[in-house]
Coordinates of C-alpha atoms and ligand atoms in Angstrom, one line a residue:
Chain A
M251 CA 117.2 57.0 69.5
E252 CA 120.4 59.4 69.9
G253 CA 123.2 57.7 71.8
H254 CA 125.2 59.1 74.3
S255 CA 128.6 59.2 73.0
Q256 CA 130.1 59.1 68.9
Y257 CA 131.8 56.4 68.2
T258 CA 135.6 58.0 66.9
P259 CA 137.5 55.2 65.4
K260 CA 141.2 55.7 67.3
S261 CA 143.5 53.0 65.0
G262 CA 144.5 53.2 61.6
F263 CA 142.6 49.7 61.0
A264 CA 139.4 50.7 62.7
R265 CA 139.4 53.8 60.2
W266 CA 140.0 51.6 57.3
L267 CA 137.0 49.0 58.1
E268 CA 134.5 51.8 59.6
R269 CA 134.7 52.9 55.9
R270 CA 133.9 49.7 54.9
L271 CA 131.4 48.2 57.3
P272 CA 130.6 50.6 59.8
I273 CA 130.2 47.6 62.3
L274 CA 132.7 49.0 65.2
S275 CA 130.0 51.9 65.5
F276 CA 127.2 49.9 65.0
M277 CA 128.2 47.9 68.0
H278 CA 129.4 51.4 70.1
D279 CA 125.8 52.5 69.3
S280 CA 124.4 49.1 70.4
F281 CA 126.2 48.4 73.1
V282 CA 127.9 51.9 74.5
S283 CA 126.3 54.5 74.2
Y284 CA 122.5 53.3 73.7
P285 CA 120.7 55.5 76.1
T286 CA 119.0 53.6 78.8
P287 CA 116.2 55.5 81.2
K288 CA 118.0 56.1 84.6
N289 CA 115.1 54.3 86.4
L290 CA 114.8 50.8 85.2
N291 CA 114.8 48.5 87.8
Y292 CA 116.0 44.8 88.0
M293 CA 113.0 43.6 86.1
W294 CA 115.0 44.9 82.8
V295 CA 117.9 42.5 83.5
F296 CA 116.1 39.1 82.1
G297 CA 116.7 40.6 78.4
A298 CA 120.8 40.2 79.1
I299 CA 120.1 36.7 81.1
L300 CA 118.2 35.4 77.8
S301 CA 120.9 36.3 75.4
F302 CA 123.1 34.4 77.7
M303 CA 121.2 31.5 78.3
L304 CA 120.4 30.9 74.8
V305 CA 124.6 31.0 73.9
A306 CA 124.6 28.2 76.9
Q307 CA 122.1 26.1 75.7
I308 CA 123.9 26.0 72.2
V309 CA 127.1 26.1 73.4
T310 CA 126.4 22.7 75.3
G311 CA 123.8 21.6 73.0
V312 CA 126.7 21.7 70.6
V313 CA 129.2 19.9 72.5
L314 CA 126.3 17.4 72.9
A315 CA 126.0 16.9 69.5
M316 CA 129.3 15.6 69.0
H317 CA 128.6 12.3 71.4
Y318 CA 124.8 11.6 70.6
T319 CA 123.5 9.1 68.2
P320 CA 119.7 10.1 66.8
E321 CA 118.8 6.5 66.3
T322 CA 116.3 4.5 68.2
T323 CA 118.1 2.0 69.2
L324 CA 121.3 3.6 70.4
A325 CA 120.0 7.2 71.8
F326 CA 119.3 6.2 74.8
D327 CA 122.6 4.2 75.3
S328 CA 124.7 7.6 74.1
V329 CA 122.9 9.6 76.7
E330 CA 123.9 6.7 79.1
K331 CA 127.2 7.3 77.7
I332 CA 127.5 11.6 77.9
M333 CA 126.8 10.3 81.6
R334 CA 129.3 8.0 82.0
D335 CA 132.1 7.4 79.8
V336 CA 132.4 11.0 78.2
N337 CA 134.7 13.8 79.8
W338 CA 132.6 15.7 82.0
G339 CA 130.0 14.4 80.3
T340 CA 127.4 14.6 83.3
I341 CA 127.8 18.2 83.8
L342 CA 127.4 19.3 80.0
R343 CA 124.2 17.3 79.7
Y344 CA 122.9 18.6 82.9
A345 CA 123.7 22.1 82.0
H346 CA 122.0 21.8 79.3
A347 CA 118.9 20.0 80.5
N348 CA 118.8 22.4 83.7
G349 CA 119.6 25.7 81.1
A350 CA 116.1 24.6 79.3
S351 CA 114.5 25.2 82.5
M352 CA 116.5 28.3 83.6
F353 CA 115.4 29.7 79.9
F354 CA 112.0 29.3 80.5
L355 CA 112.0 30.6 83.8
A356 CA 113.7 33.7 82.4
V357 CA 111.6 34.1 79.8
Y358 CA 108.0 33.7 82.1
L359 CA 109.5 36.7 84.4
H360 CA 110.3 38.7 81.2
I361 CA 106.8 38.3 79.6
F362 CA 105.5 39.2 83.2
R363 CA 107.5 42.1 83.5
G364 CA 105.8 43.4 79.9
M365 CA 102.6 42.6 80.9
Y366 CA 102.7 44.6 84.3
Y367 CA 104.5 47.5 83.0
G368 CA 102.4 47.4 79.8
S369 CA 106.0 47.5 77.5
Y370 CA 103.3 46.0 74.6
K371 CA 101.5 49.1 74.0
D372 CA 102.2 51.6 70.8
P373 CA 105.0 52.2 70.0
R374 CA 106.4 48.3 70.9
E375 CA 104.3 46.0 69.2
V376 CA 106.2 44.8 66.8
L377 CA 108.9 44.2 69.5
W378 CA 106.3 42.6 71.6
I379 CA 104.8 40.0 69.0
L380 CA 109.1 39.2 67.4
G381 CA 109.2 38.2 71.2
V382 CA 106.2 35.6 71.3
V383 CA 107.2 34.5 68.4
I384 CA 110.9 33.5 70.3
F385 CA 108.8 32.1 73.0
M386 CA 107.1 30.0 71.0
L387 CA 110.4 28.7 68.6
M388 CA 112.1 28.1 72.7
M389 CA 108.4 25.6 73.1
A390 CA 109.1 23.7 70.0
T391 CA 113.2 23.5 70.8
G392 CA 112.5 22.3 74.2
F393 CA 109.8 19.7 72.9
L394 CA 112.3 18.6 70.0
G395 CA 115.4 18.1 72.6
Y396 CA 113.2 16.5 75.2
V397 CA 112.5 13.9 72.8
L398 CA 116.0 13.2 72.3
P399 CA 117.6 11.1 75.3
W400 CA 114.4 8.4 74.2
G401 CA 113.1 7.7 77.6
Q402 CA 109.6 7.0 78.3
M403 CA 108.6 10.4 78.4
S404 CA 110.6 11.1 75.4
F405 CA 108.7 9.1 73.8
W406 CA 105.4 10.2 75.2
A407 CA 105.6 13.4 74.9
A408 CA 106.4 13.4 71.3
T409 CA 103.4 11.0 70.4
V410 CA 100.7 13.1 72.2
I411 CA 102.3 16.3 71.1
T412 CA 102.4 15.0 67.4
N413 CA 99.2 13.8 67.7
L414 CA 98.0 17.0 68.6
F415 CA 97.6 17.9 64.7
S416 CA 95.6 14.7 64.0
A417 CA 92.6 17.3 65.6
I418 CA 92.5 19.4 62.7
P419 CA 89.3 18.4 60.6
V420 CA 90.1 16.5 57.4
V421 CA 93.8 16.7 57.1
G422 CA 94.8 15.9 60.7
T423 CA 96.0 12.3 60.3
A424 CA 97.8 13.2 56.9
I425 CA 99.8 16.0 59.0
T426 CA 100.7 13.8 62.1
T427 CA 101.8 10.8 59.7
W428 CA 104.1 13.6 57.7
L429 CA 105.7 15.0 60.8
L430 CA 106.4 11.5 62.3
G431 CA 107.8 10.0 58.9
G432 CA 105.7 7.0 59.9
Y433 CA 102.1 5.8 61.8
S434 CA 103.8 6.3 64.9
V435 CA 106.8 8.1 66.9
D436 CA 109.7 5.8 65.2
N437 CA 113.3 5.9 64.1
P438 CA 112.2 8.6 61.2
T439 CA 110.9 11.3 63.7
L440 CA 113.8 10.7 66.1
N441 CA 116.2 11.8 63.0
R442 CA 114.1 14.7 62.0
F443 CA 113.5 15.9 65.4
Y444 CA 117.6 15.9 65.8
A445 CA 118.0 18.0 62.3
L446 CA 115.9 20.0 63.7
H447 CA 116.5 20.9 67.6
Y448 CA 119.7 22.0 66.4
L449 CA 118.5 23.6 63.6
V450 CA 115.6 26.0 65.4
P451 CA 118.3 28.0 67.9
F452 CA 119.8 29.7 65.4
I453 CA 116.3 31.0 63.9
I454 CA 115.7 32.2 67.6
V455 CA 119.2 33.7 67.6
A456 CA 118.1 35.7 64.0
I457 CA 114.9 37.0 65.5
V458 CA 116.2 37.9 68.7
A459 CA 118.3 40.3 66.8
L460 CA 115.0 41.7 65.3
H461 CA 113.5 41.6 68.4
V462 CA 117.1 43.5 69.7
W463 CA 116.7 45.8 66.5
A464 CA 113.0 46.8 67.4
L465 CA 113.9 47.8 70.8
H466 CA 116.5 49.9 69.5
V467 CA 114.2 51.5 67.2
T468 CA 111.3 52.5 70.0
G469 CA 113.7 52.6 73.3
Q470 CA 113.4 50.8 76.4
N471 CA 110.3 51.3 78.2
N472 CA 110.6 52.0 82.2
P473 CA 108.8 51.2 85.1
S474 CA 107.0 54.7 85.0
G475 CA 105.9 53.6 81.6
V476 CA 106.4 57.2 80.6
E477 CA 108.5 57.4 77.4
V478 CA 111.9 59.3 77.5
K479 CA 111.7 63.0 76.7
D480 CA 115.1 64.4 77.0
V481 CA 117.8 61.8 76.5
K482 CA 120.2 63.5 77.7
K483 CA 118.5 64.0 80.9
E484 CA 116.4 60.8 81.6
T485 CA 118.5 58.1 80.6
V486 CA 122.2 57.0 81.1
P487 CA 124.8 55.2 78.4
F488 CA 124.3 51.7 78.2
T489 CA 127.8 51.2 79.2
P490 CA 129.0 51.0 82.2
Y491 CA 125.4 51.4 83.9
A492 CA 123.0 48.8 81.9
T493 CA 126.3 46.2 81.4
M494 CA 127.2 46.7 85.6
K495 CA 123.7 46.0 86.1
D496 CA 123.0 43.2 83.7
A497 CA 126.7 41.4 85.2
V498 CA 124.7 41.6 88.5
G499 CA 121.7 39.9 87.0
I500 CA 123.6 37.0 85.5
A501 CA 125.6 36.1 88.2
A502 CA 122.7 36.0 90.6
F503 CA 120.4 33.9 88.0
L504 CA 124.1 31.4 87.6
V505 CA 124.2 30.6 91.3
V506 CA 120.6 29.3 90.6
Y507 CA 121.6 27.8 87.6
A508 CA 124.7 26.1 89.1
W509 CA 123.2 25.4 92.1
L510 CA 120.3 23.1 90.4
T511 CA 123.1 21.9 88.0
F512 CA 125.5 20.7 90.6
F513 CA 123.3 19.9 93.4
V514 CA 119.6 18.7 92.3
P515 CA 120.0 17.9 88.8
N516 CA 117.2 15.7 88.3
Y517 CA 115.2 17.6 90.6
L518 CA 113.0 19.3 87.3
G519 CA 113.2 16.2 85.4
H520 CA 110.8 13.0 85.3
P521 CA 112.6 9.6 86.8
D522 CA 110.6 7.8 84.0
N523 CA 113.2 9.8 81.7
Y524 CA 115.6 7.1 82.7
I525 CA 113.8 4.2 81.3
E526 CA 113.9 3.4 78.0
A527 CA 111.2 4.4 75.7
N528 CA 108.5 1.6 75.4
P529 CA 105.7 2.2 72.4
L530 CA 103.8 -0.9 73.9
V531 CA 103.6 0.8 77.2
T532 CA 102.5 4.0 78.6
P533 CA 103.5 5.0 81.7
P534 CA 100.6 5.6 84.1
H535 CA 101.3 9.2 84.4
I536 CA 102.8 11.3 82.2
V537 CA 103.7 15.0 82.6
P538 CA 105.7 17.5 80.8
E539 CA 108.3 19.7 81.6
W540 CA 107.4 22.3 84.0
Y541 CA 107.8 24.9 81.7
F542 CA 104.5 23.4 79.8
L543 CA 102.4 22.5 82.3
P544 CA 99.8 25.8 82.3
F545 CA 98.9 24.9 78.7
Y546 CA 99.2 21.2 79.5
A547 CA 96.5 21.9 82.0
I548 CA 94.4 23.8 79.7
L549 CA 94.4 21.4 76.8
R550 CA 93.1 18.4 79.8
A551 CA 90.9 20.9 80.8
I552 CA 88.2 20.4 78.0
P553 CA 87.2 16.9 77.4
N554 CA 86.8 17.5 73.7
K555 CA 89.5 16.7 71.7
L556 CA 89.2 19.7 68.4
L557 CA 88.4 22.1 71.4
G558 CA 91.4 21.0 73.6
V559 CA 93.9 21.4 71.0
T560 CA 92.2 24.8 70.3
A561 CA 92.5 26.0 73.3
L562 CA 96.2 25.1 73.7
F563 CA 97.3 26.6 70.8
A564 CA 95.0 30.1 71.7
S565 CA 96.3 30.2 75.1
I566 CA 99.4 31.2 73.2
L567 CA 98.8 32.8 70.7
I568 CA 96.4 35.2 72.6
T569 CA 99.4 37.1 74.0
A570 CA 100.2 38.4 70.4
A571 CA 96.9 40.4 70.3
L572 CA 98.0 41.8 74.3
P573 CA 98.8 45.6 72.7
W574 CA 94.8 45.7 71.3
L575 CA 93.1 43.7 74.0
D576 CA 94.7 46.2 76.5
T577 CA 92.4 49.2 76.3
S578 CA 94.4 51.3 78.8
K579 CA 96.5 54.3 77.2
V580 CA 98.4 54.1 80.7
K581 CA 101.2 51.7 80.2
S582 CA 102.6 50.8 83.5
A583 CA 101.1 48.9 86.3
V584 CA 102.3 51.8 88.8
Y585 CA 99.4 54.3 88.0
R586 CA 96.7 51.2 87.2
P587 CA 94.8 50.4 90.7
L588 CA 92.8 47.7 89.2
F589 CA 95.0 46.4 87.0
R590 CA 97.9 46.1 89.7
K591 CA 95.2 43.9 91.5
E592 CA 94.1 41.8 88.4
F593 CA 97.6 41.6 87.2
W594 CA 98.0 39.2 90.4
I595 CA 95.5 37.4 90.2
F596 CA 96.4 36.4 86.5
V597 CA 99.9 35.1 87.9
A598 CA 98.0 33.0 90.5
V599 CA 95.9 31.4 87.6
C600 CA 98.7 30.9 85.8
I601 CA 100.6 29.2 88.6
G602 CA 97.8 27.3 89.6
L603 CA 97.4 26.0 86.1
G604 CA 101.0 24.9 86.4
Y605 CA 99.8 23.0 89.4
L606 CA 97.1 21.5 88.2
G607 CA 98.8 20.6 84.9
A608 CA 100.8 18.2 87.4
Q609 CA 98.2 16.6 89.0
P610 CA 96.1 13.7 87.7
A611 CA 93.2 14.9 85.1
E612 CA 90.1 13.9 87.4
G613 CA 87.5 15.1 90.2
A614 CA 88.3 17.9 91.5
Y615 CA 91.6 19.0 90.0
L616 CA 89.5 18.5 86.6
W617 CA 86.9 21.4 87.9
F618 CA 89.6 23.7 89.2
A619 CA 91.4 23.4 86.1
R620 CA 88.5 24.1 84.3
V621 CA 87.6 27.0 86.0
L622 CA 91.2 28.7 86.1
S623 CA 91.2 27.9 82.5
A624 CA 88.3 29.8 81.7
Y625 CA 89.8 32.6 84.1
Y626 CA 92.7 32.5 81.5
F627 CA 90.5 33.5 78.6
L628 CA 88.7 36.0 80.3
H629 CA 91.4 37.8 81.8
F630 CA 92.6 38.3 77.6
L631 CA 89.1 38.7 76.0
V632 CA 87.2 40.5 78.8
I633 CA 89.0 41.8 81.8
L634 CA 91.7 44.1 80.2
P635 CA 89.3 45.4 77.6
V636 CA 86.7 46.1 80.4
I637 CA 89.5 47.6 83.3
G638 CA 91.1 50.1 80.6
K639 CA 87.6 51.7 80.3
V640 CA 86.5 51.5 83.9
E641 CA 89.8 52.2 85.7
K642 CA 90.4 55.4 87.0
P643 CA 94.1 55.9 86.7
E644 CA 96.0 57.4 89.1
P645 CA 98.1 60.5 88.1
V646 CA 100.8 59.7 85.7
P647 CA 104.0 62.0 86.0
E648 CA 104.9 64.2 83.5
S649 CA 108.8 62.9 82.8
I650 CA 110.7 59.8 84.0
D651 CA 112.3 62.7 85.8
A652 CA 109.1 63.2 87.8
S653 CA 108.3 60.0 88.2
I654 CA 111.5 60.2 89.9
L655 CA 111.2 63.0 92.0
R656 CA 108.2 61.4 93.4
G657 CA 110.2 58.9 94.8
E658 CA 108.9 55.9 92.7
T659 CA 112.3 54.1 91.6
S660 CA 111.6 51.3 93.7
H661 CA 108.7 49.5 92.2
V662 CA 110.1 46.3 91.1
Chain B
M133 CA 82.1 49.1 32.0
T134 CA 81.4 52.4 30.5
S135 CA 82.6 53.8 26.8
K136 CA 85.1 55.8 28.9
D137 CA 86.7 53.4 30.9
T138 CA 87.8 51.6 28.0
A139 CA 89.1 54.4 26.3
A140 CA 91.1 55.1 29.1
K141 CA 92.9 51.4 29.7
P142 CA 94.3 49.2 26.6
A143 CA 91.1 47.7 25.4
E144 CA 93.3 44.1 25.5
P145 CA 96.3 43.2 27.9
S146 CA 99.3 43.7 25.9
R147 CA 102.0 41.1 25.0
R148 CA 104.0 41.8 27.4
D149 CA 101.5 41.6 29.9
I150 CA 101.1 38.0 28.4
L151 CA 104.3 37.6 28.5
Y152 CA 105.0 38.5 32.3
I153 CA 102.2 36.8 33.8
A154 CA 103.3 33.9 31.8
T155 CA 106.7 33.5 32.9
G156 CA 106.0 34.1 36.4
A157 CA 103.1 31.4 36.4
A158 CA 106.2 29.3 35.2
A159 CA 108.7 30.1 37.6
A160 CA 105.8 29.8 40.4
G161 CA 105.2 26.3 39.2
A162 CA 109.0 25.6 39.0
A163 CA 109.2 26.5 42.6
A164 CA 106.6 24.2 43.4
G165 CA 107.8 21.4 41.9
M166 CA 111.0 22.0 43.4
V167 CA 109.8 22.7 46.9
W168 CA 107.6 19.8 47.2
P169 CA 110.5 16.8 47.3
L170 CA 111.4 18.8 50.4
I171 CA 108.5 18.4 51.9
A172 CA 107.5 14.9 50.8
Q173 CA 110.7 13.1 52.1
M174 CA 108.9 14.0 55.5
N175 CA 106.3 11.1 54.4
P176 CA 106.7 7.4 55.2
D177 CA 109.2 6.0 53.3
A178 CA 109.0 2.7 51.0
S179 CA 110.6 0.8 54.0
I180 CA 107.8 2.2 55.8
L181 CA 105.0 1.2 53.9
A182 CA 106.5 -2.2 53.2
L183 CA 105.4 -3.4 56.1
A184 CA 104.1 -7.0 56.9
S185 CA 101.1 -8.3 58.4
T186 CA 101.2 -9.8 61.7
E187 CA 99.4 -13.4 62.2
V188 CA 98.2 -14.0 66.0
D189 CA 97.8 -17.5 67.1
L190 CA 94.7 -17.4 69.3
S191 CA 94.7 -20.7 70.5
S192 CA 97.0 -19.7 73.2
V193 CA 95.3 -16.7 74.8
P194 CA 92.8 -17.9 77.6
E195 CA 89.5 -17.1 78.0
G196 CA 89.6 -13.6 80.0
Q197 CA 93.0 -12.7 78.3
I198 CA 94.6 -9.7 76.3
V199 CA 97.6 -10.0 74.5
T200 CA 99.5 -7.0 72.8
V201 CA 100.9 -7.5 69.1
K202 CA 102.6 -5.1 67.5
W203 CA 101.7 -4.8 63.9
R204 CA 102.7 -1.3 61.8
G205 CA 104.9 -0.3 64.7
K206 CA 101.4 0.2 66.8
P207 CA 100.0 -2.3 69.3
V208 CA 97.0 -4.2 68.7
F209 CA 95.4 -5.7 71.5
V210 CA 93.7 -9.3 71.2
R211 CA 91.0 -9.7 74.1
H212 CA 89.4 -13.3 74.6
R213 CA 86.2 -12.3 76.0
T214 CA 84.3 -14.2 78.8
P215 CA 80.0 -14.9 78.1
A216 CA 79.7 -12.6 80.8
E217 CA 81.7 -9.7 78.9
I218 CA 80.0 -10.3 75.2
K219 CA 77.1 -9.8 77.0
A220 CA 77.6 -6.3 78.8
A221 CA 79.2 -5.5 75.3
E222 CA 76.1 -6.5 73.1
D223 CA 73.7 -5.4 75.7
T224 CA 74.8 -1.4 76.0
P225 CA 72.1 0.5 74.2
L226 CA 73.5 2.7 71.4
S227 CA 72.2 5.6 72.8
V228 CA 74.8 5.6 75.8
L229 CA 77.4 5.7 73.3
P230 CA 79.4 9.1 72.2
D231 CA 80.3 7.3 68.9
P232 CA 77.3 4.2 68.6
E233 CA 78.9 1.6 66.6
A234 CA 77.2 -2.1 67.7
D235 CA 79.8 -4.7 68.8
S236 CA 78.6 -6.8 66.4
K237 CA 80.0 -4.6 64.0
R238 CA 83.8 -4.4 65.4
V239 CA 84.0 -7.9 65.6
Q240 CA 83.9 -10.9 63.3
K241 CA 84.0 -13.8 66.4
P242 CA 82.4 -12.2 69.6
E243 CA 84.8 -14.5 71.8
W244 CA 87.7 -12.4 69.7
L245 CA 87.8 -8.3 70.2
V246 CA 91.0 -7.3 68.1
I247 CA 91.6 -3.5 68.0
I248 CA 94.3 -1.1 67.6
G249 CA 95.6 -0.1 71.0
V250 CA 96.1 3.7 70.3
C251 CA 93.7 6.4 72.1
T252 CA 92.1 8.4 69.6
H253 CA 92.9 11.2 71.6
L254 CA 96.6 11.4 71.3
G255 CA 98.1 8.3 71.0
C256 CA 98.6 6.7 74.2
I257 CA 98.4 3.1 75.0
P258 CA 95.0 2.6 77.1
T259 CA 95.7 0.4 80.3
G260 CA 93.9 -3.0 79.7
K261 CA 91.3 -4.0 82.7
E262 CA 90.7 -0.8 83.7
G263 CA 88.0 2.3 83.8
E264 CA 84.1 1.9 84.7
Y265 CA 83.2 -0.5 82.2
N266 CA 86.8 -2.8 82.7
G267 CA 87.3 -2.4 79.1
W268 CA 90.4 0.3 79.0
F269 CA 91.3 3.5 80.6
C270 CA 93.8 5.9 79.2
P271 CA 96.4 7.1 81.6
C272 CA 97.3 10.3 79.4
H273 CA 94.0 12.5 80.0
G274 CA 91.4 9.5 81.3
S275 CA 89.4 8.3 78.2
V276 CA 87.2 5.5 79.0
Y277 CA 86.5 2.4 76.8
D278 CA 84.9 -0.8 77.0
L279 CA 84.7 -4.3 76.6
S280 CA 84.4 -3.9 72.9
G281 CA 86.6 -0.6 72.9
R282 CA 84.0 1.4 72.4
I283 CA 84.7 5.3 74.0
R284 CA 82.7 5.8 76.5
S285 CA 83.8 9.1 78.2
G286 CA 86.7 11.3 78.2
P287 CA 88.6 13.6 75.7
A288 CA 88.7 10.8 73.2
P289 CA 86.3 11.7 69.6
T290 CA 86.4 7.8 68.5
N291 CA 86.4 4.4 69.5
L292 CA 89.4 2.2 69.5
E293 CA 90.2 1.5 65.8
V294 CA 89.5 -2.2 64.3
P295 CA 92.2 -3.1 62.0
P296 CA 91.7 -5.1 58.6
Y297 CA 92.2 -8.6 60.3
A298 CA 90.9 -12.0 59.0
F299 CA 90.9 -15.6 60.0
I300 CA 93.0 -17.6 58.4
A301 CA 92.7 -21.1 60.6
E302 CA 90.3 -22.1 63.0
S303 CA 92.4 -20.2 65.8
K304 CA 94.7 -17.5 64.2
I305 CA 94.2 -14.1 62.4
K306 CA 96.4 -12.3 60.0
I307 CA 96.1 -8.7 60.6
G308 CA 96.9 -6.3 57.8
Ligands
HEM869 C1 117.4 27.4 72.5 C2 118.0 26.5 72.6 C3 117.8 24.5 73.3 C4 117.0 24.5 74.2 C5 115.8 25.1 75.0 C6 117.0 22.9 74.4 C7 116.6 22.1 75.3 C8 116.6 20.7 75.4 C9 116.2 20.1 76.1 C10 115.3 20.5 77.3 C11 116.6 18.8 75.9 C12 116.3 17.3 77.1 C13 117.8 17.4 78.0 C14 117.8 15.9 78.9 O1 116.6 15.9 79.7 O2 118.5 15.1 78.7 C15 117.7 19.0 74.9 C16 118.7 17.9 74.7 C17 119.7 18.1 73.9 N1 120.0 19.0 73.1 FE1 119.0 20.7 73.4 N2 118.6 22.7 73.4 C18 119.0 24.1 72.8 C19 119.7 24.0 71.9 C20 120.8 23.1 71.0 C21 121.6 23.3 70.2 C22 121.9 24.4 69.5 C23 121.9 21.6 69.7 C24 123.2 21.4 69.1 C25 123.7 21.7 68.3 C26 121.3 20.8 71.0 C27 121.9 19.8 71.3 C28 121.1 18.8 72.5 C29 121.5 17.3 72.2 C30 122.3 16.6 71.3 C31 120.2 16.6 73.4 C32 120.2 15.5 73.4 C33 121.4 15.1 74.8 C34 120.5 15.1 76.4 O3 119.7 14.4 76.2 O4 121.1 15.9 76.7 N3 120.6 21.8 71.9 N4 117.6 20.2 74.7
FES870 S1 95.9 10.1 74.5 FE1 94.6 8.7 75.7 S2 93.3 10.3 76.8 FE2 94.8 11.5 76.0

């Protein structure tokens, strides 16, 4: 998209560099003059928050790595040493552990934002799919990291997740053995998980760069879902407008993050992870971290190994097909009366699945989990395609300006 | 093919085409050969494959008890079954079993049940003397196993596995 101001190198060095590597004008076009729709609301700050959290995880992770030992007899103690002996170690570890939670909180809000305002639709399909890829890599990283402290939950999470692959017909067991480097979770597993936990975040950085690139080609969506028609009139330059708004968002987000880290650092964790891993005893009630609970509920809802595992992976992958499952031409839920209701039902279903994922898989819990899992898939495969056909959208404004004149800026 | 088609294209691949394909194939083969060690290094190494067998002295296990021993990094349950437990396991009709297998096929001596203590669903360790059949119950996703370690309900697809073992004395077994 054509920006607001043109970068002109002022110093001799800048001119010299520009002719060899135009990085200064690139940064200017991307983060200063880049046009952002002027009706964006606060749901648009999560991109900046996510970028901040990615950097926060890498920085805290690299310093933790200076004290952590990926060996089964030493790992648990090395984390305890970080907590007791390493200067500021307690805070660094709590910042990293709760940082993962905040990262996922932000990504879920970011994804639901995209669903509400139809941000995945033409021309942003590739942008959306790159987002799904980032989300999956985040899940992989979160899981790998959770294994490192080598507590009981670490060990049994590693066991259950690697065994998911054993559901694959014929080659499943061979794949699980290959992933583990043995016949059960042991030192080779911990060692490679550490190597991968260090690596994957940097792959995420690379995919984020593609995600932002795709964003800067198509431009941002906005609460009205109407594309920008007049860049000069309907957009404002990224700096100072978006920069400042993002800063406010990050500050508010940091208040929550700091509260978790400093006041209730173990609130989201499971106490069993302070018991060292024991390959001979499974804790009576194993639960994953909160951000995996809805998917865990779907896995457990189905009383068949292969189908359960398939449903688990399908529930994540299906989001990538959203641009083609949603048949409505109108992007924003603001003008879609039926979809607007369905959207909130879907949010409730996801939260419900999260709740059920933390309960024992028995009795009424199991039946509710089955109903909600079925609804989850129906939402994507039936309800969305049908709503798009039968719904009569409210009149969509001609332009962003027209939407603002209607007083629609406050649709958060 | 009509004669017109044959006329339009060279009748046979040229020497150059063959060289291209052969070079490409050789490069692909070499690349695969280089990638293989990178993949195969993740499989169990020699020290893990060489894991020795485990011997268990059964005389120290009273009737009704279960002991857990470690073999290849996994728990193995050795259960000294009571006559009532043996009868319950033997009397179960195969038709009610999701993975039908007679109790007699799973034991060498009826009073000794030796099974790998890894849930066939996703690998948790079931707890003994629990669940509907007083066999095993898996806390992870609720699989129920009977007194022969056979799956009765829940998401696990197959019975608990019987490891290779042999009686090396009247009351001593060697697993593996
Ligand atoms: C996408 C970014 C990342 C996420 C979501 C993430 C997530 C996690 C999680 C959930 C844990 C377990 C925390 C606990 O319960 O103790 C963990 C531990 C750990 N992570 Fe990360 N991590 C990320 C990036 C990194 C990076 C880049 C490094 C190293 C360069 C790193 C190094 C470590 C270390 C050494 C531990 C073990 C110490 C501990 O448990 O506190 N992490 N990570
Ligand atoms: S691992 Fe035993 S029921 Fe899932």
